[in-house]
GROMACS .gro file of C-alpha atoms in nm:
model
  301
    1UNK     CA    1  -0.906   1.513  -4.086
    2UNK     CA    2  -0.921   1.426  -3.712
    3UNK     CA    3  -0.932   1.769  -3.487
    4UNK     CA    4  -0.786   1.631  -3.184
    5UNK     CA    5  -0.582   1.851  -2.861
    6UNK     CA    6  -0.258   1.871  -2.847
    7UNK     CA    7  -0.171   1.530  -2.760
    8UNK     CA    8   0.166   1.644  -2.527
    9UNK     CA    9  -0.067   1.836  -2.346
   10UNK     CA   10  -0.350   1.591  -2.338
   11UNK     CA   11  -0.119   1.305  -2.208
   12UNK     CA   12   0.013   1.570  -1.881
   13UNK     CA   13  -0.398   1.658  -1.817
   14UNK     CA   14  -0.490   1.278  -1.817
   15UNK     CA   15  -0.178   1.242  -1.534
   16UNK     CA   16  -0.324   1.591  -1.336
   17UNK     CA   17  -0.655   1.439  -1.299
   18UNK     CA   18  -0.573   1.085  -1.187
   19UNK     CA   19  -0.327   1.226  -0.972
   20UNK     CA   20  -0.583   1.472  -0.794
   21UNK     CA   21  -0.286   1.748  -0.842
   22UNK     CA   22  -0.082   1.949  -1.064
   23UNK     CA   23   0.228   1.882  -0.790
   24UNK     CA   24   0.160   1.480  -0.825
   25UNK     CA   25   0.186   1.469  -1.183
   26UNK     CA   26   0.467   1.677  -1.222
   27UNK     CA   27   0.622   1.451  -0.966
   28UNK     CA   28   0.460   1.121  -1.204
   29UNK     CA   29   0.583   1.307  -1.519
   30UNK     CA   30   0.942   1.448  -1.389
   31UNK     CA   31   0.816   1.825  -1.488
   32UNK     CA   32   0.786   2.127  -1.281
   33UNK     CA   33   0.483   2.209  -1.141
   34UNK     CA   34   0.428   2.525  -1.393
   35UNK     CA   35   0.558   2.294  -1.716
   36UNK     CA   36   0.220   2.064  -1.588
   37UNK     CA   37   0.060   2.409  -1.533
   38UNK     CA   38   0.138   2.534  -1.910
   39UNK     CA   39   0.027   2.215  -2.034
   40UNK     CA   40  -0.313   2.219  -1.867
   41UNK     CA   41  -0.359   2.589  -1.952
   42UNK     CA   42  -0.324   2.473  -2.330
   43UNK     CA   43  -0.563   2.237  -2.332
   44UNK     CA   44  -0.798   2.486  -2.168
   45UNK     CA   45  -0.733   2.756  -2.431
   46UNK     CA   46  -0.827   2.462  -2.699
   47UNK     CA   47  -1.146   2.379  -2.518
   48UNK     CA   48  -1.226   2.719  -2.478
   49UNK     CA   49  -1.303   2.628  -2.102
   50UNK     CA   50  -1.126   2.546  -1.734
   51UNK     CA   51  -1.062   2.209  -1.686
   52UNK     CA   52  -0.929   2.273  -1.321
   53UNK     CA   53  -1.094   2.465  -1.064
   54UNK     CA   54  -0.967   2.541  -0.727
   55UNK     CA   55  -1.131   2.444  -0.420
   56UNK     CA   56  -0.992   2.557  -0.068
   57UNK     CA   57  -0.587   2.492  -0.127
   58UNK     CA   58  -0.633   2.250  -0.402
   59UNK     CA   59  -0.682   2.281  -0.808
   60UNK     CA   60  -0.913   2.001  -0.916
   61UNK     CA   61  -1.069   1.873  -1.235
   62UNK     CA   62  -1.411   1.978  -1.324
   63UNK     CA   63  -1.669   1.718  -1.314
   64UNK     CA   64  -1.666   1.727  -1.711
   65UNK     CA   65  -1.273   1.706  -1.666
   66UNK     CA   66  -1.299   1.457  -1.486
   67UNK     CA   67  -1.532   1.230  -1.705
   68UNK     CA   68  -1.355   1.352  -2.009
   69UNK     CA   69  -1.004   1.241  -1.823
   70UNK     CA   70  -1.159   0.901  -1.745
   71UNK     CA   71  -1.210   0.858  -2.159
   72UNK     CA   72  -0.902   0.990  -2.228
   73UNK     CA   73  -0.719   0.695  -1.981
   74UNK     CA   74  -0.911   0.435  -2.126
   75UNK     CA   75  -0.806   0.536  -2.523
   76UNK     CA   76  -0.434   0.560  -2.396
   77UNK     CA   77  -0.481   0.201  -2.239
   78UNK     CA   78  -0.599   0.088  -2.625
   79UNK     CA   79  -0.309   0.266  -2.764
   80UNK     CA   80  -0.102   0.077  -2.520
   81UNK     CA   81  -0.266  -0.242  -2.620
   82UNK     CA   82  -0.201  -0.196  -3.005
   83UNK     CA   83   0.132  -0.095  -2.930
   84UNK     CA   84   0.186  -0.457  -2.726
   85UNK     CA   85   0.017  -0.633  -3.027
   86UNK     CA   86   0.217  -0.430  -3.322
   87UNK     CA   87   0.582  -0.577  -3.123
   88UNK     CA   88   0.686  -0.413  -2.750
   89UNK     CA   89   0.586  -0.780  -2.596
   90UNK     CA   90   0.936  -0.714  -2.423
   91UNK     CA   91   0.931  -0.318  -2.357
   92UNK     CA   92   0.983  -0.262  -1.998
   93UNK     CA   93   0.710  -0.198  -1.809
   94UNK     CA   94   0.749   0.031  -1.495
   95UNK     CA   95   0.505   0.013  -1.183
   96UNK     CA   96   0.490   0.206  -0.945
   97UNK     CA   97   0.399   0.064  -0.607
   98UNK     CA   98   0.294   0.233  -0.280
   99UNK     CA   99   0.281   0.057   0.072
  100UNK     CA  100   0.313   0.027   0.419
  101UNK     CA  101   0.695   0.014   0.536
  102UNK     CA  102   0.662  -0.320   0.750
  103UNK     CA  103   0.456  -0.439   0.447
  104UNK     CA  104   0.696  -0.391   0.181
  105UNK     CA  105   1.011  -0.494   0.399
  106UNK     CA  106   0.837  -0.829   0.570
  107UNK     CA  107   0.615  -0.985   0.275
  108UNK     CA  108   0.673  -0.769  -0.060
  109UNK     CA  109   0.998  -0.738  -0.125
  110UNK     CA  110   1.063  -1.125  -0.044
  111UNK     CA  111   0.853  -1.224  -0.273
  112UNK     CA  112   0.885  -0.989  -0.556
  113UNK     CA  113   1.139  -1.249  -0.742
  114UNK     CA  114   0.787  -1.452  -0.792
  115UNK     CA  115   0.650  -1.181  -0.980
  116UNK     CA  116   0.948  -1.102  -1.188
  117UNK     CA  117   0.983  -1.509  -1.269
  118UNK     CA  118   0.651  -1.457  -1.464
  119UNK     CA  119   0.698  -1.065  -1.579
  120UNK     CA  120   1.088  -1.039  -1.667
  121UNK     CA  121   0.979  -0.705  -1.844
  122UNK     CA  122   0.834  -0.537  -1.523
  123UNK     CA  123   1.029  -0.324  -1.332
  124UNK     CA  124   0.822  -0.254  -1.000
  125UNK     CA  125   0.942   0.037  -0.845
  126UNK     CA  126   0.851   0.006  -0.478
  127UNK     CA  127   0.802   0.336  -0.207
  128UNK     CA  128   0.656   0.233   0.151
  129UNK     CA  129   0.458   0.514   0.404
  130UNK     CA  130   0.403   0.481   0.761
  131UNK     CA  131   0.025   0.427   0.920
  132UNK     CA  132   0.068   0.750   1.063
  133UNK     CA  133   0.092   0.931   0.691
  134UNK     CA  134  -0.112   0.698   0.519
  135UNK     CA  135  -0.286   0.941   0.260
  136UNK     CA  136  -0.303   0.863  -0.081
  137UNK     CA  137  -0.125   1.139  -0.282
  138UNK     CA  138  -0.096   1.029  -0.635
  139UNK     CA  139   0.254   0.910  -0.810
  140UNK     CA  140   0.174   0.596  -0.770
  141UNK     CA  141   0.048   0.292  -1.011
  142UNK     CA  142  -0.079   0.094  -0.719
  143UNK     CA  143  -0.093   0.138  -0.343
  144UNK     CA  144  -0.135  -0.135  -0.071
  145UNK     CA  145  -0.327   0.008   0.179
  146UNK     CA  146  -0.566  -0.129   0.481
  147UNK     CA  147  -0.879  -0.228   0.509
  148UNK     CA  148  -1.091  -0.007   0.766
  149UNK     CA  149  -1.036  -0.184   1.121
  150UNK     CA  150  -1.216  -0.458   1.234
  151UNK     CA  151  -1.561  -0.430   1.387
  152UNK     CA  152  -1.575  -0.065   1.291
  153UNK     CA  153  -1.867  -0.124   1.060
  154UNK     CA  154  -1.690   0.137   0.775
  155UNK     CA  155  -1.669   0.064   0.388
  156UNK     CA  156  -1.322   0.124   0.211
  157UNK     CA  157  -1.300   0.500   0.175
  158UNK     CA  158  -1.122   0.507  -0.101
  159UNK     CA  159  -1.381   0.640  -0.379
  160UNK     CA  160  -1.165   0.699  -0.645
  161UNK     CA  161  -1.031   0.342  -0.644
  162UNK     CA  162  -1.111   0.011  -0.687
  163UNK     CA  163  -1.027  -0.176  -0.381
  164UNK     CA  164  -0.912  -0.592  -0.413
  165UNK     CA  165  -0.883  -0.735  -0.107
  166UNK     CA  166  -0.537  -1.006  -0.120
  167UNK     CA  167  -0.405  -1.099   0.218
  168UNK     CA  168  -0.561  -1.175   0.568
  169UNK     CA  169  -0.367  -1.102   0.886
  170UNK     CA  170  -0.344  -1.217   1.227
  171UNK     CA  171  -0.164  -1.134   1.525
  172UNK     CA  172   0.044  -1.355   1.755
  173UNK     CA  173   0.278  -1.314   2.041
  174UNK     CA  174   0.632  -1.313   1.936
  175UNK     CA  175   1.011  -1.292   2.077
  176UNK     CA  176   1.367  -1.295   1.994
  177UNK     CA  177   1.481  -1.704   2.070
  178UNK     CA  178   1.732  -1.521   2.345
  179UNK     CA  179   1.484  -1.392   2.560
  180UNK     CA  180   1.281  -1.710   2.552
  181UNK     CA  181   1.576  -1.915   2.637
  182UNK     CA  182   1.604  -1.655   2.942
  183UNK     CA  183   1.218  -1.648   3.034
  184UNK     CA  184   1.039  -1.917   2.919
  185UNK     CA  185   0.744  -1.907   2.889
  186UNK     CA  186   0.519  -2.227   2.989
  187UNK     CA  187   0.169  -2.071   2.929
  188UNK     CA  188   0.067  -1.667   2.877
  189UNK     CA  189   0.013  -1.570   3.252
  190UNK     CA  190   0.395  -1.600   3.306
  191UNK     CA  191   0.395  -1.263   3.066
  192UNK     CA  192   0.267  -1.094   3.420
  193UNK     CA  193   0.511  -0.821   3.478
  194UNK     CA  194   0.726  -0.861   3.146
  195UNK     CA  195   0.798  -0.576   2.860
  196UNK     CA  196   0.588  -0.580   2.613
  197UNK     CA  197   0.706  -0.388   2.313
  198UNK     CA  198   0.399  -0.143   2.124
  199UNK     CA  199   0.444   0.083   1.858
  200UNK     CA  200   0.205   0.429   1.863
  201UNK     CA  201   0.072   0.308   1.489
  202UNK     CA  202  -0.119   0.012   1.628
  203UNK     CA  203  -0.250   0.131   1.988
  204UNK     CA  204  -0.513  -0.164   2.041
  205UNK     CA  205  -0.343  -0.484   1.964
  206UNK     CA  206  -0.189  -0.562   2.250
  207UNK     CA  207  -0.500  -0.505   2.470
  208UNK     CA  208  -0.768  -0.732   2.219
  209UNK     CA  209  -0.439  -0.992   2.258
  210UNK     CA  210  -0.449  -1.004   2.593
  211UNK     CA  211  -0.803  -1.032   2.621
  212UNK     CA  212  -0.776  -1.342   2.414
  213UNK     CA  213  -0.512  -1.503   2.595
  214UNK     CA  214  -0.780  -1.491   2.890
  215UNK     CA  215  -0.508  -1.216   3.063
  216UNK     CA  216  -0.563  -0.891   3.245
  217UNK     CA  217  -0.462  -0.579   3.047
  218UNK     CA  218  -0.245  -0.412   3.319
  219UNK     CA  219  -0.010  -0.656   3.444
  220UNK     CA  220   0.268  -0.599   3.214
  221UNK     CA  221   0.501  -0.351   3.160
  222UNK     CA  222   0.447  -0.119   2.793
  223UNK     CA  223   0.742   0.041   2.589
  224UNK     CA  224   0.610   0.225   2.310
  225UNK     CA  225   0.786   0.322   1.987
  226UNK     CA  226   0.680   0.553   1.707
  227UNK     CA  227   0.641   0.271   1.461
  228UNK     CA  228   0.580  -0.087   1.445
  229UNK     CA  229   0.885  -0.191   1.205
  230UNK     CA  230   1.048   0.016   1.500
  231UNK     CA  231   0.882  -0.169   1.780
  232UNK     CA  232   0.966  -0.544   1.602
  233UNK     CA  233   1.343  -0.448   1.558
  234UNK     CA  234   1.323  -0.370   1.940
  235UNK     CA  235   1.124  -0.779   1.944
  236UNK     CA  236   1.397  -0.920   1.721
  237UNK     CA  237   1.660  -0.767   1.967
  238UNK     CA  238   1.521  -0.861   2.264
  239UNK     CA  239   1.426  -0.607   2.454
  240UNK     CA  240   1.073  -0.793   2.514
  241UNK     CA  241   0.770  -0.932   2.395
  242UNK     CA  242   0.616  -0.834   2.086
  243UNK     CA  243   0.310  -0.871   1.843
  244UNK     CA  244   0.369  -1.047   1.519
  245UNK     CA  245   0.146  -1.013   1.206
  246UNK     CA  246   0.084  -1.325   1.008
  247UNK     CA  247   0.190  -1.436   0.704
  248UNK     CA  248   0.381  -1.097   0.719
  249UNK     CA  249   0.645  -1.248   0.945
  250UNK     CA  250   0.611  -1.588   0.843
  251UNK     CA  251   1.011  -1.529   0.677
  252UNK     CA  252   1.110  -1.418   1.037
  253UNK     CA  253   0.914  -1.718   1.252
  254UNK     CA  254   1.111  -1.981   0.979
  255UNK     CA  255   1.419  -1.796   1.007
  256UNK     CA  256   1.441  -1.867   1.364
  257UNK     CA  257   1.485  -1.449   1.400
  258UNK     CA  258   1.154  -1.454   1.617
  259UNK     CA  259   0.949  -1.776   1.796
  260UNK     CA  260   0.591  -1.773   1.838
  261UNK     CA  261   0.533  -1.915   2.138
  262UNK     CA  262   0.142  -1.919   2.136
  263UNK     CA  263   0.085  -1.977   1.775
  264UNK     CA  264  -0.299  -2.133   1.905
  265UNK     CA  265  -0.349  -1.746   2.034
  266UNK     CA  266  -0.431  -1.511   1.729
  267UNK     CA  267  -0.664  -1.201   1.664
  268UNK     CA  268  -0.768  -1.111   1.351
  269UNK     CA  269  -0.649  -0.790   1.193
  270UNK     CA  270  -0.777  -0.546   0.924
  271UNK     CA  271  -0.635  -0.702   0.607
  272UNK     CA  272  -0.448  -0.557   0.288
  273UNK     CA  273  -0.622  -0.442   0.002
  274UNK     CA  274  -0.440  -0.319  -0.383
  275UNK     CA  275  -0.594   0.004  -0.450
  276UNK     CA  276  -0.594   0.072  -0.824
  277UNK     CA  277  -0.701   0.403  -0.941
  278UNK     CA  278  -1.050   0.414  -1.119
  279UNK     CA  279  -0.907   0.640  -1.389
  280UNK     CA  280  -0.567   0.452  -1.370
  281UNK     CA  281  -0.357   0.328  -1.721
  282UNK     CA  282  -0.505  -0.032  -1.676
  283UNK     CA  283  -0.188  -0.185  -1.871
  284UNK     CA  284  -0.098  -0.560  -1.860
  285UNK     CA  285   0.154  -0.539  -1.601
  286UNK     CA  286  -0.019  -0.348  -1.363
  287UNK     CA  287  -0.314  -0.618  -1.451
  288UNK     CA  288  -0.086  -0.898  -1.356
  289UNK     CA  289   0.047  -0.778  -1.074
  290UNK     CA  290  -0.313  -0.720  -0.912
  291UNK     CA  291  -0.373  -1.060  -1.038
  292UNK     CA  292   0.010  -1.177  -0.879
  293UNK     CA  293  -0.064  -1.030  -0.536
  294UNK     CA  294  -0.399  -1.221  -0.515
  295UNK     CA  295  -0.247  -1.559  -0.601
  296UNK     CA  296  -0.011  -1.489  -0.360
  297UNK     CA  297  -0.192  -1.357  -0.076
  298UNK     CA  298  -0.416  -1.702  -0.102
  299UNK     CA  299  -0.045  -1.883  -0.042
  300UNK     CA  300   0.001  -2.024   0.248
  301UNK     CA  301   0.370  -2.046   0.385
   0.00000   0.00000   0.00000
């Protein structure tokens, strides 16, 4: 006879600890935060032993907890592989997928019918976050974050995940094909006294553009919005000159919605990395999407 926990209750512990909170995995699990609570409390009573201990505001896993969480996830992901084998082939499959707004609206979402094509089972359940609340809280599968900025020197500081790099980006000048056709421009020093449109979430990219196009920094005229898929709704209107990530607006510049006028003139940016929690339910899908995003990222348009 096996003596093994109370499986309900081992199932919302393994959640708790990936998640880094009892709040996060109620929110994974679609309990209240004292059902996770009860659940935790009865696998503690079985061990004989906290598995959580609280540290400033937060509950966390013990280190044991958290080692004995990480064996836990990995016997769920065989269980999850038998069940696969013994006939789900077809089961859906949902992911859950965290990234940055202009992200997920400019090169995600576009291109999620790829990944479907190949995975008809998946269901990827996308939620986006600004720069400006970029923390990673848990209730997620997978989260697209950024790497640390260029020329900083930093490592990813994401410790509790493993971090694939999948997409390079670059920045270019852009504008709605109305304001061109109103201002041309022949080469960049006719941007002297024009709008250019910034957002508060990337503070830097007009001045390291500038600099490239050989320009002065201060000859221009800045309107700043909160966020940068506020900021390029301002470009694609035409209220002036903007700064266009690439490949993530490579939809918009073959659209004809925006023109790149300078396409020669581009600064490198902090690419995207898929963060995949250490501890995570490795399953097939979520496998295949890391895999997907790669593959994709390595496209060119």
């Amino acid at each position: 006879m096996r003596r093994l926990p109370p499986l309900h209750a081992l199932r919302v512990f393994e959640v708790a600890a990936r998640a880094g909170s009892h709040a996060a995995a109620a929110a994974e699990l679609g309990l209240t935060h004292g059902a996770v609570s009860r659940q935790v409390a009865v696998l503690e009573a079985w061990f004989g032993q906290r598995l959580f201990v609280r540290v400033g505001r937060r509950v966390v896993p013990t280190p044991a907890a958290r080692a004995f969480a990480e064996a836990v996830s990995l016997t769920f992901d065989r269980l999850d592989a038998a069940a696969e084998i013994c006939g789900r082939p077809l089961a859906p499959r949902t992911l859950r997928v965290s990234t940055p707004t202009t992200f997920a609206m400019r090169w995600l979402i576009p291109r999620l019918a790829g990944f479907h094509a190949a995975r008809p089972e998946a269901e990827v359940v996308v939620t986006t976050t600004t720069t400006l609340h970029n923390a990673l809280r848990g209730g997620f599968d997978l989260a697209v974050r950024r790497e640390p900025r260029i020329g900083t020197g930093a490592h990813h500081p994401w410790g509790a995940y493993r971090a694939v790099p999948f997409l390079r980006e670059a920045n270019t000048l852009v504008a709605s094909p109305s304001l061109l056709t109103a201002r041309p421009l022949r080469t960049p020093h006719d941007l002297e006294g024009a709008t250019l449109l910034t957002s508060e979430t990337r503070p830097g990219d007009w001045s390291d553009w500038l600099a490239a196009a050989g320009l002065p920094p201060d000859t221009s005229i800045r309107r700043t919005f909160d966020h940068y898929f506020v900021a390029l709704q301002a470009t694609a209107d035409g209220l002036g000159y903007g700064l266009g990530p690439l490949p993530v607006l490579s939809g918009d510049l073959a659209s004809g919605r925006l023109v790149a006028p300078f396409p020669e003139i581009v600064v490198p940016r902090p690419g995207y990395v898929a963060l995949v929690p250490n501890d995570a339910d490795k399953t097939s899908t979520l496998t295949a999407f890391v895999d997907w995003l790669v593959a994709t990222g390595a496209q060119r348009d």
